[in-house]
XYZ file of C-alpha atoms in Angstrom:
671
model
C 40.498 276.309 66.313
C 38.193 278.834 67.902
C 34.478 278.096 66.966
C 31.563 280.270 67.855
C 29.334 278.187 70.372
C 26.744 280.942 70.750
C 23.937 279.555 68.438
C 24.411 275.942 69.773
C 24.286 277.084 73.458
C 21.798 280.040 73.249
C 20.039 279.175 70.334
C 16.809 281.104 68.670
C 15.657 278.090 66.698
C 16.087 274.290 67.362
C 15.572 271.249 65.032
C 14.898 267.837 66.729
C 15.647 265.325 64.422
C 14.453 261.742 64.972
C 11.189 259.820 65.594
C 11.867 257.848 68.544
C 10.815 258.759 72.285
C 13.861 260.322 73.054
C 13.522 262.840 70.461
C 9.939 263.473 71.621
C 10.912 263.985 75.124
C 13.396 266.811 73.785
C 10.282 268.590 72.062
C 8.509 268.228 75.336
C 10.945 269.587 77.480
C 11.244 272.816 75.027
C 7.598 273.135 75.167
C 7.414 272.680 79.034
C 10.303 275.233 79.323
C 8.226 277.965 77.091
C 11.025 278.369 74.797
C 10.216 281.353 72.865
C 12.084 280.516 69.809
C 11.241 278.226 66.964
C 10.857 274.501 67.454
C 10.955 272.320 64.322
C 10.706 268.497 64.846
C 11.998 266.526 62.007
C 10.174 263.152 61.467
C 9.812 261.095 58.585
C 6.452 259.924 59.043
C 4.757 262.121 61.582
C 2.810 265.224 60.735
C 3.094 267.047 64.117
C 4.855 266.499 67.297
C 3.440 267.636 70.670
C 1.330 269.696 68.456
C 4.149 271.249 66.325
C 4.419 270.963 62.728
C 6.922 268.089 61.720
C 9.127 268.124 58.682
C 10.088 264.955 56.725
C 13.976 265.967 56.751
C 16.157 268.736 57.883
C 16.293 270.068 54.027
C 12.583 270.836 54.488
C 12.727 273.248 57.358
C 11.501 276.751 56.904
C 14.917 278.241 57.918
C 18.351 277.017 58.963
C 18.451 276.154 62.485
C 20.838 277.601 65.180
C 20.673 274.201 67.056
C 19.742 270.751 66.484
C 19.333 267.456 68.595
C 20.151 264.442 66.459
C 18.450 261.659 68.029
C 19.184 258.791 65.566
C 21.575 255.843 65.218
C 25.149 256.079 64.601
C 25.460 255.734 60.910
C 22.283 258.167 60.356
C 23.840 260.628 62.838
C 26.821 260.935 60.282
C 24.542 261.749 57.629
C 22.413 264.271 59.538
C 25.547 265.944 60.648
C 26.908 266.319 57.435
C 23.525 268.045 56.004
C 23.337 270.275 59.009
C 26.693 271.586 58.445
C 26.227 271.819 54.574
C 23.127 273.983 55.466
C 25.009 276.484 57.800
C 23.540 275.413 61.046
C 24.863 276.713 64.419
C 25.826 273.317 65.729
C 24.350 270.011 66.973
C 23.936 267.522 69.804
C 24.910 263.974 68.849
C 22.905 261.458 71.133
C 24.049 258.490 69.406
C 26.643 255.908 71.181
C 29.163 253.572 69.491
C 31.763 256.356 68.393
C 34.968 256.865 69.959
C 34.152 255.316 73.086
C 34.231 251.761 71.394
C 36.532 249.795 69.539
C 34.765 249.327 66.356
C 33.507 253.085 66.614
C 36.743 254.800 65.672
C 35.917 254.899 61.720
C 32.471 256.366 62.395
C 34.161 259.045 64.707
C 36.297 259.830 62.048
C 33.299 260.083 59.573
C 31.503 262.320 62.087
C 34.505 264.763 62.458
C 34.819 265.022 58.633
C 30.784 265.378 58.188
C 30.907 268.330 60.831
C 33.819 270.143 59.417
C 33.561 273.696 61.401
C 30.059 273.193 62.762
C 30.253 272.602 66.567
C 28.893 269.343 67.849
C 28.502 268.202 71.396
C 29.259 264.783 72.123
C 28.557 262.171 70.769
C 27.086 259.829 73.414
C 25.628 262.374 75.590
C 22.392 263.918 76.758
C 23.206 267.484 75.152
C 22.705 270.613 77.317
C 20.094 272.610 79.342
C 20.023 276.351 79.008
C 17.655 277.314 81.893
C 18.332 281.266 81.259
C 16.614 281.019 77.922
C 14.539 277.846 77.943
C 16.701 276.226 75.585
C 16.578 272.413 76.377
C 18.448 270.112 74.076
C 17.718 267.460 76.556
C 15.936 264.033 76.015
C 14.728 263.219 79.430
C 13.071 264.784 82.635
C 15.276 267.074 84.552
C 14.896 269.206 87.710
C 16.218 272.753 86.100
C 13.711 275.617 86.582
C 13.838 278.985 84.745
C 16.579 281.471 86.352
C 17.809 285.009 85.391
C 21.463 284.009 86.474
C 23.370 280.988 88.007
C 26.055 278.584 87.795
C 27.253 276.261 84.862
C 27.941 272.710 85.398
C 29.746 270.519 82.862
C 30.219 266.622 83.187
C 31.061 263.897 81.010
C 28.468 261.779 82.659
C 24.728 262.374 81.416
C 23.265 260.277 84.387
C 25.329 262.658 87.030
C 23.964 265.676 85.263
C 20.355 264.507 85.628
C 20.845 263.765 89.295
C 22.220 267.352 89.724
C 19.412 269.175 88.178
C 17.184 267.116 90.765
C 19.101 268.773 93.741
C 16.719 270.313 96.456
C 19.456 272.717 97.854
C 18.429 275.845 96.213
C 21.283 276.152 93.778
C 20.269 278.005 90.720
C 21.729 276.155 87.821
C 21.938 278.369 84.561
C 23.725 275.583 82.268
C 23.833 271.708 82.383
C 26.364 270.694 79.706
C 27.046 267.050 79.200
C 30.199 266.587 77.081
C 30.204 262.936 76.189
C 33.118 261.680 74.100
C 34.216 265.004 73.307
C 35.052 263.965 70.001
C 35.275 267.693 68.718
C 34.284 270.168 71.576
C 36.034 269.818 74.821
C 35.263 270.432 78.189
C 37.696 273.291 78.200
C 36.554 274.839 74.984
C 32.743 274.856 76.082
C 33.727 276.344 79.326
C 35.527 279.321 77.608
C 32.214 279.889 75.795
C 30.110 280.001 79.085
C 32.615 282.604 80.617
C 31.484 285.251 77.987
C 27.620 284.731 79.306
C 27.610 287.380 82.184
C 24.513 285.582 83.764
C 27.061 282.762 84.650
C 28.164 283.380 88.065
C 30.579 280.286 88.551
C 31.527 277.199 86.658
C 31.979 273.686 87.956
C 33.551 270.636 85.927
C 33.270 266.942 86.476
C 36.392 265.511 84.820
C 37.217 262.059 84.112
C 40.361 263.219 82.187
C 42.317 266.084 80.568
C 43.305 266.383 76.951
C 44.655 269.815 75.217
C 46.427 271.304 78.227
C 46.857 274.661 76.704
C 43.106 274.888 76.282
C 42.895 274.154 79.852
C 45.356 276.855 80.641
C 43.566 279.257 78.388
C 40.276 278.770 80.405
C 41.927 279.299 83.693
C 43.609 282.620 82.927
C 40.478 283.801 81.204
C 38.326 282.786 84.194
C 40.911 284.474 86.712
C 40.896 287.800 84.511
C 37.064 287.887 84.247
C 36.837 286.639 88.183
C 34.579 284.032 87.339
C 35.215 281.190 89.886
C 35.955 277.594 88.462
C 35.880 274.306 90.660
C 36.530 270.740 89.555
C 35.397 267.487 90.644
C 38.121 265.079 89.296
C 37.471 261.313 89.083
C 39.351 258.433 87.685
C 43.018 257.264 87.835
C 45.111 256.069 84.654
C 47.846 253.565 84.886
C 50.206 255.352 82.585
C 51.812 257.250 85.423
C 52.589 254.139 87.337
C 54.600 252.309 84.714
C 57.873 253.557 86.235
C 57.790 251.683 89.277
C 61.470 251.180 89.511
C 61.444 254.554 91.788
C 59.899 255.495 94.968
C 58.372 258.705 93.240
C 56.377 256.655 90.906
C 54.483 255.244 93.909
C 54.083 258.584 95.543
C 53.205 260.626 92.276
C 50.555 258.679 90.573
C 48.287 260.095 88.036
C 45.699 261.394 90.586
C 48.607 263.427 92.242
C 49.240 264.803 88.906
C 45.784 265.742 88.387
C 45.514 267.593 91.672
C 49.093 269.225 90.687
C 47.670 270.311 87.169
C 44.626 271.738 88.802
C 46.535 273.760 91.272
C 48.815 275.051 88.661
C 45.641 276.106 86.657
C 44.177 277.837 89.685
C 41.314 275.559 89.815
C 39.905 274.394 93.218
C 39.352 270.763 93.580
C 36.384 269.358 95.573
C 35.933 265.764 96.449
C 32.432 265.121 96.340
C 29.012 266.072 94.443
C 27.400 267.608 97.751
C 30.507 269.748 98.487
C 30.666 270.732 94.872
C 27.072 272.153 95.202
C 27.534 273.725 98.458
C 30.685 275.420 97.195
C 28.797 276.632 93.977
C 25.948 278.129 96.299
C 29.016 280.269 98.081
C 30.338 281.328 94.818
C 26.932 282.075 93.130
C 25.888 284.500 96.177
C 29.226 285.856 97.415
C 32.143 285.086 94.782
C 35.457 283.833 96.157
C 36.256 284.246 99.935
C 39.147 286.273 100.732
C 40.750 283.870 103.340
C 39.951 280.956 105.758
C 39.265 283.103 108.408
C 35.516 282.357 109.703
C 33.424 282.831 112.620
C 30.569 280.922 114.010
C 27.300 281.762 115.719
C 24.843 279.034 117.280
C 22.590 278.851 120.002
C 23.940 275.637 121.155
C 27.348 274.765 123.041
C 27.096 271.458 121.335
C 27.041 272.974 117.674
C 30.111 275.603 118.654
C 32.395 272.734 119.560
C 31.144 270.332 116.978
C 32.131 272.938 114.315
C 35.436 273.922 116.050
C 36.392 270.140 115.983
C 35.267 269.443 112.513
C 37.441 272.505 111.181
C 40.453 271.250 112.725
C 42.888 270.114 109.822
C 40.942 272.265 107.043
C 42.904 275.303 107.030
C 40.143 277.318 108.254
C 40.804 279.334 111.333
C 38.555 281.099 113.954
C 40.291 284.485 114.834
C 39.485 285.633 118.541
C 36.901 288.277 118.968
C 38.296 291.497 118.321
C 37.567 294.459 121.217
C 34.913 295.813 118.600
C 33.163 292.248 118.505
C 33.455 291.856 122.151
C 31.782 295.107 123.114
C 28.903 294.769 120.326
C 28.226 291.002 121.523
C 28.128 291.852 125.176
C 25.726 294.788 124.452
C 23.584 292.448 122.551
C 23.693 289.384 124.591
C 24.221 290.613 128.114
C 26.286 289.238 130.973
C 25.105 285.332 130.956
C 26.720 284.880 127.508
C 30.440 283.624 127.380
C 31.779 285.574 124.603
C 34.006 283.475 122.077
C 34.646 282.338 118.496
C 32.723 280.044 117.836
C 30.029 281.578 119.821
C 27.006 279.920 121.651
C 24.432 282.574 122.217
C 21.995 280.406 124.133
C 18.427 281.310 123.448
C 17.980 284.006 125.528
C 17.061 286.322 122.511
C 15.298 283.755 120.190
C 12.351 285.113 118.497
C 13.491 288.800 119.249
C 14.467 289.572 115.768
C 16.251 292.763 116.519
C 18.145 291.470 119.235
C 19.289 288.569 117.025
C 20.018 291.189 114.473
C 22.255 293.105 116.735
C 23.966 289.964 117.950
C 24.527 288.636 114.434
C 25.673 291.957 113.119
C 28.259 292.496 116.171
C 30.052 289.234 115.126
C 30.485 290.535 111.508
C 34.156 291.690 110.901
C 35.479 293.021 107.897
C 38.873 290.642 108.620
C 36.318 287.463 108.362
C 35.794 285.584 104.951
C 32.551 284.489 106.218
C 30.235 284.030 109.275
C 28.185 281.071 109.667
C 24.995 281.251 111.329
C 24.062 277.510 112.406
C 20.491 277.018 112.039
C 18.500 273.825 111.833
C 15.045 273.921 110.530
C 12.374 271.602 111.541
C 10.345 269.074 109.575
C 7.579 270.726 108.123
C 5.140 267.626 107.975
C 5.215 267.357 111.989
C 6.217 270.782 113.122
C 5.431 274.641 112.751
C 8.558 275.935 110.997
C 7.420 279.559 111.331
C 8.941 279.776 114.503
C 12.530 279.772 112.840
C 11.417 283.040 110.844
C 13.010 284.974 113.333
C 16.553 283.606 112.026
C 15.661 284.053 108.583
C 14.607 287.718 108.977
C 17.776 288.731 111.429
C 20.208 287.055 108.915
C 18.677 289.038 105.861
C 18.331 292.120 108.099
C 22.030 291.546 109.226
C 23.138 291.176 105.734
C 21.362 294.534 104.574
C 22.952 296.458 107.899
C 26.642 295.160 107.511
C 27.044 293.870 103.942
C 29.154 290.964 105.627
C 29.455 287.756 103.952
C 26.769 285.425 105.771
C 26.026 281.801 105.407
C 23.109 279.969 106.990
C 24.343 276.428 107.869
C 22.085 273.282 108.740
C 24.324 270.980 110.604
C 22.155 267.970 108.845
C 21.902 268.432 104.966
C 18.025 267.718 105.300
C 17.429 270.404 107.857
C 18.002 273.363 105.057
C 14.467 273.295 103.220
C 14.746 274.395 99.370
C 12.283 277.194 99.945
C 14.331 278.471 102.717
C 17.301 278.286 100.788
C 15.846 280.255 97.858
C 14.719 282.864 100.180
C 18.072 283.347 101.959
C 19.648 283.549 98.296
C 17.426 286.232 97.791
C 18.414 288.221 100.596
C 22.142 287.909 99.720
C 22.654 284.895 102.460
C 24.453 281.796 101.394
C 22.344 278.439 102.434
C 24.582 275.641 103.281
C 23.297 272.010 103.664
C 25.213 270.223 106.304
C 28.285 271.401 108.432
C 30.803 269.201 106.865
C 29.817 270.273 103.221
C 29.636 274.061 104.654
C 33.469 273.874 105.722
C 34.564 272.065 102.618
C 32.633 274.818 100.745
C 34.535 277.608 102.731
C 37.989 275.781 102.114
C 37.147 275.246 98.179
C 35.656 278.740 97.714
C 39.042 280.479 98.368
C 40.605 281.952 95.224
C 43.960 280.917 93.796
C 45.618 282.384 90.813
C 46.928 280.401 87.788
C 50.424 280.241 87.227
C 52.180 282.340 84.534
C 54.199 279.528 83.052
C 52.806 277.289 80.493
C 52.136 273.788 81.320
C 54.589 271.355 79.715
C 52.567 269.039 77.581
C 54.399 265.565 77.697
C 55.942 264.281 74.655
C 54.759 260.493 73.483
C 56.130 257.621 75.592
C 59.432 256.634 75.008
C 61.376 253.532 75.423
C 64.002 254.860 77.857
C 67.125 253.417 79.384
C 67.831 253.690 82.899
C 71.446 255.135 83.378
C 73.813 253.911 85.979
C 74.094 255.766 89.322
C 77.830 257.205 88.405
C 75.920 258.535 84.969
C 73.008 260.127 86.727
C 75.214 261.815 89.283
C 77.285 263.137 86.731
C 74.307 264.738 84.902
C 73.179 266.148 88.031
C 76.487 267.511 89.135
C 76.664 269.464 85.620
C 72.916 270.543 86.294
C 73.998 272.443 89.422
C 73.024 269.580 92.156
C 75.925 268.939 94.593
C 77.026 265.229 94.632
C 79.782 263.314 96.696
C 83.232 262.762 95.311
C 83.263 259.183 93.811
C 85.263 256.438 92.259
C 83.989 253.257 90.105
C 85.682 250.081 89.427
C 86.427 246.852 91.026
C 86.846 246.192 94.539
C 90.681 245.942 94.232
C 90.838 249.422 92.593
C 88.355 251.054 94.999
C 90.295 249.405 98.114
C 93.405 251.475 96.704
C 91.457 254.747 96.395
C 90.191 254.001 99.976
C 94.155 253.389 101.079
C 94.843 256.834 99.399
C 92.232 258.731 100.788
C 90.569 259.647 104.220
C 87.147 258.122 105.171
C 84.591 257.629 106.053
C 83.187 255.993 102.783
C 80.144 254.334 101.412
C 80.410 251.321 98.973
C 77.791 250.264 96.820
C 77.310 247.568 94.533
C 76.393 248.821 90.851
C 73.480 247.788 89.210
C 71.116 246.833 91.979
C 68.028 248.917 92.438
C 66.798 249.897 96.089
C 70.350 248.930 97.071
C 69.602 249.256 101.000
C 67.149 246.594 100.782
C 69.186 244.091 98.961
C 72.311 244.467 100.837
C 74.290 246.203 98.189
C 75.304 249.130 100.155
C 77.597 249.555 103.186
C 78.029 252.893 105.443
C 80.527 254.304 107.500
C 83.663 252.583 106.086
C 86.418 254.080 107.906
C 89.382 252.681 105.909
C 90.346 250.509 103.128
C 90.226 247.175 105.157
C 86.573 248.058 105.680
C 85.845 248.897 102.172
C 87.375 245.516 101.219
C 85.403 243.510 103.801
C 82.215 245.321 102.805
C 82.755 244.596 98.891
C 83.681 241.112 99.466
C 80.177 240.548 101.248
C 78.321 242.015 98.185
C 76.958 240.567 95.013
C 78.513 241.705 91.822
C 82.182 242.653 90.776
C 81.468 246.382 90.018
C 81.281 248.932 92.684
C 80.934 252.543 93.385
C 82.989 254.291 96.264
C 81.826 257.642 97.854
C 82.730 259.877 100.370
C 80.238 259.679 103.189
C 78.379 262.999 104.744
C 78.919 262.976 108.139
C 76.751 265.857 109.553
C 73.092 265.179 108.160
C 70.134 267.048 109.393
C 67.557 265.260 107.230
C 66.991 262.940 104.245
C 64.833 264.199 101.433
C 63.351 262.980 98.220
C 63.330 264.945 95.107
C 61.680 263.257 92.406
C 60.203 264.053 88.795
C 57.918 261.807 86.708
C 56.191 262.361 83.216
C 52.658 261.868 83.721
C 51.075 261.477 80.242
C 47.826 263.211 81.006
C 49.248 266.161 83.212
C 52.706 266.853 82.272
C 55.969 266.645 84.633
C 55.122 266.163 88.307
C 57.751 267.274 90.901
C 57.501 265.674 94.035
C 59.235 266.388 97.199
C 59.268 264.333 100.333
C 60.887 262.571 103.436
C 63.816 260.633 101.928
C 65.930 257.342 102.769
C 63.842 254.701 104.815
C 61.118 256.981 105.764
C 59.751 257.864 101.991
C 57.340 254.919 101.999
C 57.337 254.383 105.610
C 55.716 257.715 106.224
C 54.184 258.593 102.890
C 55.402 262.209 103.726
C 55.287 264.065 100.295
C 53.948 266.906 98.265
C 53.785 267.709 94.756
C 53.711 270.437 92.155
C 53.522 270.524 88.486
C 56.792 271.700 86.527
C 57.669 274.549 86.036
C 57.025 276.081 89.393
C 58.123 279.298 91.130
C 60.719 279.184 93.901
C 57.852 280.401 96.019
C 55.636 277.336 95.023
C 58.615 275.042 95.812
C 59.188 276.495 98.996
C 55.550 276.150 99.855
C 55.710 272.490 98.672
C 58.708 271.881 100.928
C 57.013 273.336 103.830
C 53.968 271.135 103.722
C 55.948 268.075 104.659
C 55.911 266.860 107.992
C 59.687 266.686 108.051
C 59.804 270.630 107.930
C 59.979 271.207 111.792
C 63.360 269.317 111.686
C 64.611 271.218 108.707
C 63.538 274.453 110.570
C 65.752 273.161 113.625
C 63.251 271.193 115.990
C 63.693 271.713 119.707
C 66.725 273.733 119.362
C 68.493 271.540 117.005
C 70.497 273.178 114.298
C 68.335 274.119 111.214
C 69.167 272.976 107.688
C 70.084 275.063 104.857
C 66.718 275.487 103.243
C 67.944 277.822 100.490
C 70.577 275.047 99.368
C 67.391 272.657 99.199
C 65.589 275.095 96.986
C 68.717 275.578 94.845
C 69.008 271.916 94.154
C 65.346 271.772 93.330
C 65.281 274.403 90.839
C 68.432 272.993 89.117
C 66.430 269.623 88.756
C 63.561 271.597 87.501
C 65.736 273.444 84.859
C 67.253 270.073 83.731
C 63.882 268.472 83.331
C 62.595 271.659 81.112
C 65.676 271.674 79.178
C 65.471 267.655 78.458
C 61.694 267.511 78.318
C 61.580 265.556 75.012
C 63.811 262.785 76.296
C 63.252 262.486 80.177
C 60.997 259.974 81.597
C 61.927 259.979 85.302
C 64.342 261.384 87.601
C 64.933 260.873 91.315
C 67.498 261.721 94.044
C 67.026 259.654 97.442
C 68.166 260.696 99.419
C 69.056 264.157 99.147
C 71.170 264.690 102.420
C 70.597 268.058 104.134
C 73.246 269.659 106.207
C 73.639 273.092 108.123
C 75.525 274.247 105.196
C 74.463 272.274 101.998
C 72.734 269.566 100.359
C 74.457 266.432 98.686
C 72.664 263.908 96.159
C 73.776 260.703 97.550
C 71.731 258.513 95.396
C 70.229 259.217 91.857
C 68.119 257.510 89.169
C 67.655 259.078 85.645
C 65.800 257.198 82.896
C 65.844 258.822 79.608
C 66.383 258.290 75.946
C 69.214 259.619 73.986
C 68.894 263.611 73.591
């Protein structure tokens, strides 16, 4: 149900309910921020709080508050929320803990939701929120936010991480800091959706511990894409639910974190891996929006720094395009014959302190086909040095931005060598200040735009008690779905020996009922005739067997697997198959449903791809037949999503002409 959150997040009047130190701190933060709206402390005994008139109960307030901070104990919180909802308040922050996060708090959580009815509540078990745009600080502690006219929004489930992020000294303008707590009612996706409607928000970062309500996340991603508001995510935490299907190789490859990664990619939300990278990426997005590509340039007055950034960018997907004739000519004119021209560029120190010459050199490097140009500049310590000698670099960067309109970042190789005052000055001039070379490269990677997929995410059905089908049953299902399988016969050893007598080999014989048969002696390959089949079967355990034609012209072996991740949906994994599955851990995953192009991109991420494409003049595999098989599996998964738990083909043997699924596993309940 859609709720209006405007009064809660952008209030004109705030009630602070509670007599403790936490509530007094909320009032102090509102006064300190010079909040221009009404502040109404609610205290059962005090006449005033921080010089403001206090009211004994919420019922005694002079008007209905837009927002309230409820800083009282768990049971009293439920009553206060009920009164606020009955009054028609715009929303409440529930500070108390002991609700849904504890075993004995479930009933209290149910009562809280019933008390709130349609009134929005943030939390419980959270610090609340900071709106630095309007000075609305529903926040019971010190923080580092300062007034801004526009900036980024950060949402997190951790109040402590939120506090720490407000204390950053990297120049990032924070417009909103929202702690989501237990998300008993308002989810992170719902809160972020509302923040998209504030035109003062330039980008959104999400610190996520887990997903719920996948359609809401999809709605958020599509709206953000349509409005061109960038969203990035730092996803932490791994659940054990997606690891329960350990019978297959796929389950070990596609754990819950792989599912989270696939979901974020499906949503078009870029994932970052740590808080510093999140802050630096937000600075890129705040100043310049999404970057157009991974094509970058670097300028420094040190050959060591030029080499360092070139090495550090290796494997990130970022590239340094060779200089164009225009760049080469402009740099040559600006720097003279003593400088070797290249990208990354070491321009030496011949022109240092000559702001006009530095501007010409920096401007010559700007090219419309570059996503961003890095100017590597490390500022000295102000306590022992004179940083004014670096003003020439600041002015040259800002002048270059004004002259060229290019996307420019000034990067300090060490995070502490970009002073906060300089960072703010650079942002005012349209320059992205980046603290740390590693973080800068990660930000350039993460700031590239990816579009959300059109297809809806499949919300997984509740966990089942599935059965594992026999290999023959699984292959029969796959064959009907359109996946090629080998000709086969089931039965006892005598029956299969007779089949081998009547048909031409080579054959494969498998003992029925064993998992990972190749590891337990339950499979024999390259059996030329009936005698070989009989001898192989006599050496195996069991009295039920499967005899198949053997594929004789393989180019490669692949794994195709699908697991049902209860938090993220169905995760489809492609990987190197056969004995190489767990030896090389060569795999890539996407969320179902995926387009054929996405599946192809996933396939081409594998290290085995060169073999599929005809490595060193060897014959290439039939890539289209691989994609046909993967699409057939995906269609089967979608059609049977309510009963399927897991599916795996390992290996799928790929030849020049076709593919063949030679081993298969399906775990499902009855349709």
